[in-house]
């Protein structure tokens, strides 16, 4: 064994204790850590011939990079849709690295980790009150979940026309319909060879709405004259968290042949609250659903799940099997995740989710979700009564989409956002909504309190006064 490795193994207790101390201090001071990194001109270092050892590597990391780590896991990081990491989720994540299982098969390598993954999917189905008729697994994020679900959709459409697309390839465009898809769903169409240009845009409802006009969807499905297609609906749009009408789409599914995929990356968590679960009513009739865990479940990056109806298992295997590797066994006889997901070897991504779900339960997630929504509404109310800011859409759930009342040019909005975020106390991201420049504040972090909203509001107003 290399001398440095030998020394680190002997000193393991000190090394891991140092990381544990640093981890505790970091999480406990997230509130005061800046949400934006200072400018840095960090030079890239070359690889040394002789290693410096783990303790010196930690010291070097702390000198060069630690101060540049932003509080994206903290309570006032409202950009994109960024969750934090609960204490139990961090424990699970550390143990994932320590046990270092390759999560693939039942009865094989990574046996227990695949079992834990299947159990965790069940816990999530229970959290969302979804039926056990969904099969699921873990991928890196909602983008890969959309990709996985749409790959099965593609295979389903092919099979309706007696084509095995996984084996024989696509011979032409397939109809894909959606009103306000997330950019990652469009990216998935590109990655799957379905062609992002082939997306048929369904009209949205009038007013400040991003949900689809169901009559327009019905007309567009009618126009397909029985040709099978794919409908991608939104279980929470990223700008204004609008939900498509699941009950109406479920009705259309009885009249027209289409695969129904719901991108509920963060909106799925509305199901945790008796007050908001109606937004998802009817979603159990979908063929597939995307849920992101590194958003509202508050597990560390990277983690999401795909949920696909059990009845489509064979199609999923057709799309993802390792068909020309006899040493991996028969994909239908022996269950292995490697025949259901894009990756073959995978880390035990379910463990942080398992830890946090067990640690905080339904009650814990109801309180995180309802608190996030309350914080978004609080900021929304302040904006509504302000003379300086203006809501671009009502606050429906956990995201506030707004702009400056008197200066809505892209430049003015960008200047304001740059000044706001450079203060390091709050982070938001720009957007364009119905042709207007604005910004979004998305609340999903388990630690955000009303005191944070007060601080955010103060920062927003003092930033304006600086102009
Ligand atoms: C609705 C929706 N779908 C998909 C994604 C993509 O998620 P990820 O970045 O985890 O791939 C997001 C991210 O914000 C989202 O809000």
Coordinates of C-alpha atoms and ligand atoms in Angstrom, one line a residue:
X1 CA 0.0 0.0 0.0
X2 CA 1.2 3.5 -0.8
X3 CA 2.7 5.1 2.3
X4 CA 0.3 8.1 2.3
X5 CA -2.7 5.8 2.1
X6 CA -1.3 3.7 5.0
X7 CA -0.9 6.8 7.1
X8 CA -4.4 8.1 6.3
X9 CA -5.9 4.7 7.2
X10 CA -4.1 4.8 10.6
X11 CA -5.3 8.4 11.2
X12 CA -8.9 7.8 10.0
X13 CA -10.5 8.8 13.2
X14 CA -8.9 12.2 13.3
X15 CA -9.5 12.8 9.6
X16 CA -13.2 12.0 9.7
X17 CA -13.6 13.9 13.1
X18 CA -12.1 17.0 11.4
X19 CA -14.7 16.8 8.6
X20 CA -17.5 16.2 11.1
X21 CA -16.5 19.3 13.1
X22 CA -16.3 21.4 10.0
X23 CA -19.6 20.0 8.8
X24 CA -21.4 20.8 12.0
X25 CA -19.9 24.4 12.1
X26 CA -20.9 24.9 8.5
X27 CA -24.5 23.8 8.8
X28 CA -24.9 25.7 12.1
X29 CA -23.7 28.9 10.5
X30 CA -25.5 28.7 7.1
X31 CA -27.6 31.6 8.2
X32 CA -24.7 34.0 8.2
X33 CA -22.7 32.4 5.3
X34 CA -22.9 34.6 2.2
X35 CA -25.4 33.5 -0.5
X36 CA -23.0 34.8 -3.2
X37 CA -19.3 34.1 -3.5
X38 CA -16.8 36.9 -3.7
X39 CA -14.9 37.3 -7.0
X40 CA -12.1 34.9 -7.1
X41 CA -9.2 34.4 -9.5
X42 CA -8.3 30.9 -8.2
X43 CA -5.5 29.5 -10.3
X44 CA -5.8 25.9 -11.4
X45 CA -3.2 23.7 -9.6
X46 CA -1.3 20.8 -11.2
X47 CA -1.3 17.3 -9.9
X48 CA 1.6 16.6 -7.6
X49 CA 3.8 13.6 -8.0
X50 CA 3.8 12.7 -4.3
X51 CA 0.4 13.0 -2.5
X52 CA 0.1 15.5 0.4
X53 CA -2.2 13.3 2.5
X54 CA -5.8 13.8 3.5
X55 CA -5.2 16.3 6.4
X56 CA -3.1 18.5 4.1
X57 CA -5.7 18.2 1.3
X58 CA -8.4 19.4 3.8
X59 CA -6.2 22.3 4.7
X60 CA -5.6 23.2 1.1
X61 CA -9.3 22.9 0.3
X62 CA -10.1 25.2 3.2
X63 CA -7.5 27.8 2.1
X64 CA -8.4 27.8 -1.6
X65 CA -12.1 27.0 -1.8
X66 CA -14.0 27.0 1.5
X67 CA -14.7 30.7 1.7
X68 CA -16.1 30.5 -1.8
X69 CA -18.8 28.0 -0.9
X70 CA -22.1 29.8 -1.0
X71 CA -25.0 29.2 1.4
X72 CA -27.1 27.5 -1.3
X73 CA -28.3 25.1 1.4
X74 CA -29.3 28.0 3.6
X75 CA -32.6 29.7 4.4
X76 CA -32.4 32.7 2.1
X77 CA -31.1 31.1 -1.1
X78 CA -34.3 31.4 -3.2
X79 CA -32.8 31.0 -6.7
X80 CA -33.9 28.3 -9.1
X81 CA -35.7 25.8 -6.8
X82 CA -32.9 24.9 -4.3
X83 CA -33.5 22.8 -1.3
X84 CA -31.2 22.4 1.7
X85 CA -30.3 19.2 3.4
X86 CA -31.9 18.0 6.7
X87 CA -29.7 16.6 9.4
X88 CA -30.9 13.1 8.7
X89 CA -30.4 13.5 5.0
X90 CA -26.8 14.5 5.6
X91 CA -26.3 11.4 7.8
X92 CA -27.6 9.2 5.0
X93 CA -25.4 10.9 2.4
X94 CA -22.3 10.4 4.5
X95 CA -23.2 6.7 5.0
X96 CA -23.8 6.4 1.3
X97 CA -20.1 7.3 0.7
X98 CA -18.9 5.2 3.6
X99 CA -20.7 2.0 2.5
X100 CA -20.1 2.8 -1.1
X101 CA -22.6 0.2 -2.5
X102 CA -23.1 -0.2 -6.2
X103 CA -26.9 -0.1 -6.3
X104 CA -28.1 -2.5 -8.9
X105 CA -29.6 -5.9 -8.2
X106 CA -31.7 -7.9 -5.8
X107 CA -29.8 -11.2 -5.3
X108 CA -26.4 -9.9 -6.4
X109 CA -24.0 -7.1 -6.0
X110 CA -25.6 -4.2 -4.2
X111 CA -28.4 -6.4 -2.9
X112 CA -29.5 -4.5 0.2
X113 CA -29.1 -1.1 -1.4
X114 CA -31.6 -2.0 -4.2
X115 CA -33.9 -3.2 -1.5
X116 CA -33.6 0.1 0.4
X117 CA -34.2 1.9 -2.9
X118 CA -37.5 0.0 -3.5
X119 CA -38.5 0.6 0.2
X120 CA -37.8 4.3 -0.2
X121 CA -39.9 4.5 -3.4
X122 CA -42.7 3.0 -1.3
X123 CA -42.2 5.6 1.4
X124 CA -42.4 8.4 -1.2
X125 CA -45.6 6.9 -2.6
X126 CA -47.1 7.0 0.9
X127 CA -45.9 10.6 1.4
X128 CA -47.7 11.6 -1.8
X129 CA -50.7 9.4 -1.3
X130 CA -50.0 7.7 -4.6
X131 CA -51.0 4.1 -5.3
X132 CA -48.5 1.3 -5.1
X133 CA -49.1 0.7 -8.8
X134 CA -46.1 2.9 -9.6
X135 CA -42.6 1.4 -9.9
X136 CA -39.8 3.8 -9.3
X137 CA -36.1 4.4 -8.9
X138 CA -33.5 7.1 -8.2
X139 CA -31.7 9.2 -10.8
X140 CA -29.6 12.4 -10.5
X141 CA -32.3 15.0 -11.0
X142 CA -35.6 15.9 -12.5
X143 CA -33.9 16.3 -15.9
X144 CA -32.9 12.6 -15.8
X145 CA -36.2 11.6 -14.4
X146 CA -38.0 13.4 -17.3
X147 CA -35.6 11.7 -19.7
X148 CA -36.2 8.2 -18.2
X149 CA -40.0 8.6 -18.2
X150 CA -40.1 10.0 -21.7
X151 CA -37.8 7.1 -22.9
X152 CA -40.5 4.7 -21.7
X153 CA -43.2 6.9 -23.3
X154 CA -41.3 6.8 -26.6
X155 CA -41.2 3.0 -26.4
X156 CA -44.9 2.9 -25.6
X157 CA -45.8 5.0 -28.7
X158 CA -43.6 2.8 -30.8
X159 CA -45.2 -0.4 -29.5
X160 CA -48.7 1.0 -30.4
X161 CA -47.5 1.0 -34.0
X162 CA -45.7 -2.3 -33.8
X163 CA -42.2 -0.7 -33.8
X164 CA -39.5 -1.4 -31.2
X165 CA -37.9 2.0 -31.1
X166 CA -35.3 0.9 -28.6
X167 CA -33.9 -1.7 -31.1
X168 CA -34.8 -0.3 -34.5
X169 CA -34.7 3.5 -33.9
X170 CA -37.1 6.2 -34.7
X171 CA -38.4 6.5 -38.2
X172 CA -40.1 9.9 -37.9
X173 CA -41.4 12.4 -35.4
X174 CA -43.8 11.4 -32.7
X175 CA -46.5 13.8 -31.5
X176 CA -45.6 15.4 -28.1
X177 CA -48.0 17.9 -26.6
X178 CA -47.5 20.3 -23.7
X179 CA -48.4 23.9 -22.6
X180 CA -45.6 25.1 -20.3
X181 CA -43.0 22.3 -20.1
X182 CA -39.9 22.9 -18.1
X183 CA -36.8 23.4 -20.2
X184 CA -35.5 20.0 -19.0
X185 CA -38.4 18.2 -20.6
X186 CA -37.6 19.9 -24.0
X187 CA -33.9 19.0 -23.5
X188 CA -35.0 15.4 -22.9
X189 CA -36.9 15.4 -26.2
X190 CA -33.6 16.5 -27.8
X191 CA -31.6 13.8 -26.0
X192 CA -34.1 11.1 -26.9
X193 CA -34.1 11.9 -30.6
X194 CA -37.8 13.0 -30.4
X195 CA -36.7 16.5 -31.5
X196 CA -37.4 19.6 -29.4
X197 CA -38.9 21.3 -32.5
X198 CA -41.6 18.6 -32.7
X199 CA -43.2 19.8 -29.5
X200 CA -46.8 20.9 -30.2
X201 CA -47.6 23.8 -27.9
X202 CA -51.0 23.6 -26.2
X203 CA -52.6 27.0 -25.5
X204 CA -52.6 28.2 -21.9
X205 CA -55.7 29.5 -20.0
X206 CA -56.2 33.2 -20.3
X207 CA -54.9 35.7 -17.7
X208 CA -51.9 35.1 -15.5
X209 CA -52.0 31.3 -16.1
X210 CA -49.5 28.8 -17.3
X211 CA -51.9 25.8 -17.1
X212 CA -53.1 24.2 -20.3
X213 CA -56.4 25.0 -21.9
X214 CA -58.0 21.5 -21.8
X215 CA -60.3 22.3 -24.8
X216 CA -57.3 23.1 -26.9
X217 CA -55.5 19.9 -25.8
X218 CA -58.7 17.9 -26.7
X219 CA -58.8 19.5 -30.2
X220 CA -55.1 18.8 -30.8
X221 CA -55.5 15.2 -29.7
X222 CA -58.6 14.9 -31.9
X223 CA -56.6 16.2 -34.8
X224 CA -54.1 13.2 -34.4
X225 CA -57.0 11.0 -35.6
X226 CA -56.1 8.1 -33.4
X227 CA -52.4 8.4 -33.7
X228 CA -50.7 7.7 -30.3
X229 CA -48.7 10.5 -28.7
X230 CA -47.2 11.9 -25.5
X231 CA -48.7 14.6 -23.3
X232 CA -46.4 16.3 -20.8
X233 CA -48.3 18.1 -18.1
X234 CA -47.1 20.4 -15.3
X235 CA -47.5 19.6 -11.7
X236 CA -46.2 23.0 -10.8
X237 CA -44.7 25.3 -13.4
X238 CA -41.3 26.8 -12.5
X239 CA -42.3 30.5 -12.8
X240 CA -45.7 30.7 -11.2
X241 CA -46.4 27.1 -9.9
X242 CA -49.5 26.6 -12.0
X243 CA -50.9 23.1 -12.2
X244 CA -52.5 21.5 -15.2
X245 CA -56.0 20.0 -14.6
X246 CA -55.2 16.3 -13.9
X247 CA -58.8 15.2 -13.6
X248 CA -59.6 16.6 -17.1
X249 CA -56.4 15.0 -18.6
X250 CA -57.4 11.7 -17.0
X251 CA -60.8 12.0 -18.7
X252 CA -59.1 12.7 -22.1
X253 CA -57.0 9.6 -21.6
X254 CA -60.2 7.5 -21.8
X255 CA -60.9 9.0 -25.3
X256 CA -57.5 9.3 -26.9
X257 CA -54.4 7.1 -27.0
X258 CA -51.5 9.0 -25.3
X259 CA -48.8 8.5 -22.7
X260 CA -49.3 10.9 -19.9
X261 CA -46.2 12.2 -18.1
X262 CA -46.4 14.7 -15.3
X263 CA -43.4 16.8 -14.4
X264 CA -44.1 17.4 -10.7
X265 CA -40.4 18.1 -9.8
X266 CA -41.4 20.1 -6.8
X267 CA -45.2 20.5 -7.1
X268 CA -45.6 16.9 -6.0
X269 CA -44.9 18.0 -2.5
X270 CA -48.3 19.9 -2.4
X271 CA -49.6 16.3 -1.8
X272 CA -48.1 16.5 1.7
X273 CA -50.6 19.2 2.8
X274 CA -54.3 18.6 3.2
X275 CA -54.8 22.3 2.2
X276 CA -52.9 22.0 -1.1
X277 CA -53.2 18.4 -2.1
X278 CA -56.3 19.2 -4.3
X279 CA -53.9 20.8 -6.8
X280 CA -52.8 17.3 -7.8
X281 CA -56.2 15.6 -7.7
X282 CA -56.3 12.9 -10.5
X283 CA -52.5 12.6 -10.9
X284 CA -52.6 8.9 -10.0
X285 CA -54.0 8.2 -13.5
X286 CA -50.7 9.3 -15.1
X287 CA -48.4 6.8 -16.8
X288 CA -45.3 8.5 -15.3
X289 CA -44.3 11.2 -12.9
X290 CA -41.1 13.1 -12.2
X291 CA -40.2 14.1 -8.6
X292 CA -37.1 15.9 -7.5
X293 CA -35.7 15.2 -4.1
X294 CA -33.0 17.8 -3.9
X295 CA -35.7 20.4 -4.0
X296 CA -38.5 20.1 -1.4
X297 CA -37.4 16.8 0.1
X298 CA -34.3 18.7 1.2
X299 CA -31.7 16.0 0.5
X300 CA -28.3 16.9 -0.8
X301 CA -27.6 17.0 -4.5
X302 CA -28.1 15.0 -6.6
X303 CA -31.3 13.1 -6.2
X304 CA -34.7 12.6 -8.0
X305 CA -37.1 9.8 -8.7
X306 CA -39.0 8.6 -11.7
X307 CA -42.4 6.9 -11.1
X308 CA -43.7 4.7 -13.9
X309 CA -46.8 2.5 -13.8
X310 CA -46.0 -1.1 -13.0
X311 CA -47.9 -2.2 -16.1
X312 CA -45.2 -0.6 -18.3
X313 CA -42.2 -2.4 -16.7
X314 CA -41.5 -4.4 -19.8
X315 CA -41.4 -1.3 -21.9
X316 CA -38.9 0.2 -19.5
X317 CA -36.7 -2.9 -19.7
X318 CA -36.8 -2.7 -23.4
X319 CA -35.5 0.8 -23.3
X320 CA -32.8 0.4 -20.7
X321 CA -31.7 -3.3 -20.7
X322 CA -28.1 -4.4 -21.1
X323 CA -29.2 -6.8 -23.8
X324 CA -25.8 -7.8 -25.2
X325 CA -24.0 -8.6 -22.0
X326 CA -24.8 -12.2 -21.0
X327 CA -22.6 -11.9 -17.8
X328 CA -25.2 -9.5 -16.5
X329 CA -28.0 -12.1 -16.6
X330 CA -31.5 -12.2 -18.0
X331 CA -33.1 -8.7 -17.4
X332 CA -36.6 -10.1 -17.0
X333 CA -35.8 -13.0 -14.8
X334 CA -33.6 -11.2 -12.3
X335 CA -34.5 -7.7 -11.1
X336 CA -31.7 -5.2 -11.4
X337 CA -32.0 -1.4 -11.5
X338 CA -29.4 -1.4 -14.3
X339 CA -32.1 -2.5 -16.7
X340 CA -34.5 0.3 -15.7
X341 CA -32.4 3.4 -15.6
X342 CA -29.8 5.2 -17.8
X343 CA -26.8 4.4 -15.6
X344 CA -25.4 0.9 -14.9
X345 CA -23.3 1.5 -11.8
X346 CA -24.9 3.9 -9.3
X347 CA -24.3 5.2 -5.8
X348 CA -26.8 4.4 -3.1
X349 CA -28.8 7.6 -3.8
X350 CA -31.9 6.4 -1.9
X351 CA -30.2 6.4 1.5
X352 CA -30.4 10.1 2.3
X353 CA -34.0 10.1 1.2
X354 CA -34.7 7.0 3.4
X355 CA -33.1 8.7 6.4
X356 CA -35.0 11.9 6.1
X357 CA -38.3 10.3 5.4
X358 CA -37.9 8.0 8.4
X359 CA -36.6 10.8 10.7
X360 CA -39.3 13.3 10.0
X361 CA -42.2 11.3 8.6
X362 CA -45.4 12.7 7.0
X363 CA -45.8 15.2 9.8
X364 CA -42.3 16.7 9.3
X365 CA -42.9 17.1 5.5
X366 CA -46.3 18.6 6.0
X367 CA -44.7 21.2 8.2
X368 CA -41.8 21.9 5.8
X369 CA -44.2 22.3 2.9
X370 CA -46.8 24.4 4.6
X371 CA -44.1 26.6 6.1
X372 CA -42.4 27.2 2.7
X373 CA -45.8 28.2 1.3
X374 CA -46.5 30.5 4.2
X375 CA -43.2 32.2 3.7
X376 CA -43.9 32.7 -0.1
X377 CA -47.3 34.1 0.7
X378 CA -45.8 36.5 3.3
X379 CA -43.3 37.9 0.8
X380 CA -46.2 38.0 -1.8
X381 CA -48.4 40.1 0.6
X382 CA -45.5 42.6 1.1
X383 CA -45.0 42.9 -2.6
X384 CA -48.8 43.3 -3.2
X385 CA -49.0 46.3 -1.0
X386 CA -45.7 47.9 -2.1
X387 CA -45.4 50.9 -4.4
X388 CA -42.0 49.7 -5.7
X389 CA -42.6 46.0 -6.6
X390 CA -45.3 44.2 -8.4
X391 CA -46.4 40.5 -8.6
X392 CA -46.4 39.1 -12.1
X393 CA -48.8 36.3 -11.0
X394 CA -50.6 35.4 -7.8
X395 CA -48.6 33.4 -5.3
X396 CA -50.2 30.0 -5.8
X397 CA -47.8 27.9 -3.8
X398 CA -44.1 28.4 -2.9
X399 CA -42.8 30.7 -5.5
X400 CA -43.1 34.5 -5.8
X401 CA -42.8 35.8 -9.4
X402 CA -42.5 39.5 -9.4
X403 CA -40.9 42.6 -11.0
X404 CA -40.1 46.2 -10.3
X405 CA -43.1 48.4 -10.6
X406 CA -41.5 51.4 -12.3
X407 CA -38.7 49.8 -14.4
X408 CA -39.3 46.5 -16.0
X409 CA -36.7 46.6 -18.7
X410 CA -34.4 43.5 -18.6
X411 CA -31.4 45.8 -17.8
X412 CA -33.2 47.4 -14.8
X413 CA -34.2 44.0 -13.5
X414 CA -30.7 42.6 -13.9
X415 CA -29.1 45.6 -12.3
X416 CA -31.5 45.3 -9.3
X417 CA -30.8 41.6 -9.0
X418 CA -27.1 42.0 -9.2
X419 CA -27.1 44.6 -6.4
X420 CA -29.5 42.5 -4.3
X421 CA -27.5 39.2 -4.6
X422 CA -24.1 40.9 -4.3
X423 CA -25.1 41.8 -0.7
X424 CA -24.7 38.1 0.0
X425 CA -27.8 37.9 2.3
X426 CA -30.4 36.7 -0.3
X427 CA -30.2 35.0 -3.7
X428 CA -32.9 35.1 -6.4
X429 CA -32.8 34.4 -10.1
X430 CA -34.1 36.3 -13.1
X431 CA -37.0 35.1 -15.3
X432 CA -39.2 36.3 -18.2
X433 CA -42.9 35.8 -17.6
X434 CA -45.5 36.5 -20.4
X435 CA -42.8 38.6 -22.1
X436 CA -42.0 40.7 -19.0
X437 CA -38.6 40.6 -17.2
X438 CA -38.9 39.7 -13.6
X439 CA -37.4 37.5 -10.9
X440 CA -38.4 34.5 -8.9
X441 CA -38.1 33.7 -5.2
X442 CA -38.7 29.9 -4.7
X443 CA -39.1 28.8 -1.1
X444 CA -38.3 25.1 -0.4
X445 CA -35.6 25.2 2.3
X446 CA -36.6 23.5 5.6
X447 CA -34.9 26.3 7.6
X448 CA -36.5 29.5 6.3
X449 CA -38.5 31.5 8.8
X450 CA -40.6 34.6 8.9
X451 CA -37.5 36.5 10.3
X452 CA -35.7 35.5 7.0
X453 CA -38.6 37.0 5.0
X454 CA -38.3 40.2 7.0
X455 CA -34.6 40.3 6.2
X456 CA -35.2 39.6 2.5
X457 CA -37.8 42.4 2.4
X458 CA -35.4 44.8 4.0
X459 CA -32.7 43.9 1.6
X460 CA -35.0 44.3 -1.4
X461 CA -36.0 47.8 -0.2
X462 CA -32.6 48.9 0.7
X463 CA -31.3 47.7 -2.6
X464 CA -33.9 49.9 -4.4
X465 CA -32.9 52.9 -2.3
X466 CA -29.3 52.5 -3.3
X467 CA -30.2 52.9 -7.0
Ligands
LIG1 C1 -40.6 21.6 -13.0 C2 -39.2 21.3 -13.1 N1 -38.8 20.2 -13.8 C3 -37.5 19.9 -14.0 C4 -36.5 20.6 -13.4 C5 -35.0 20.2 -13.6 O1 -34.5 19.8 -12.4 P1 -33.0 19.3 -12.2 O2 -32.2 20.5 -12.3 O3 -33.0 18.6 -10.8 O4 -32.7 18.3 -13.3 C6 -36.8 21.7 -12.6 C7 -35.8 22.5 -11.9 O5 -36.0 23.6 -11.4 C8 -38.2 22.0 -12.4 O6 -38.6 23.1 -11.7

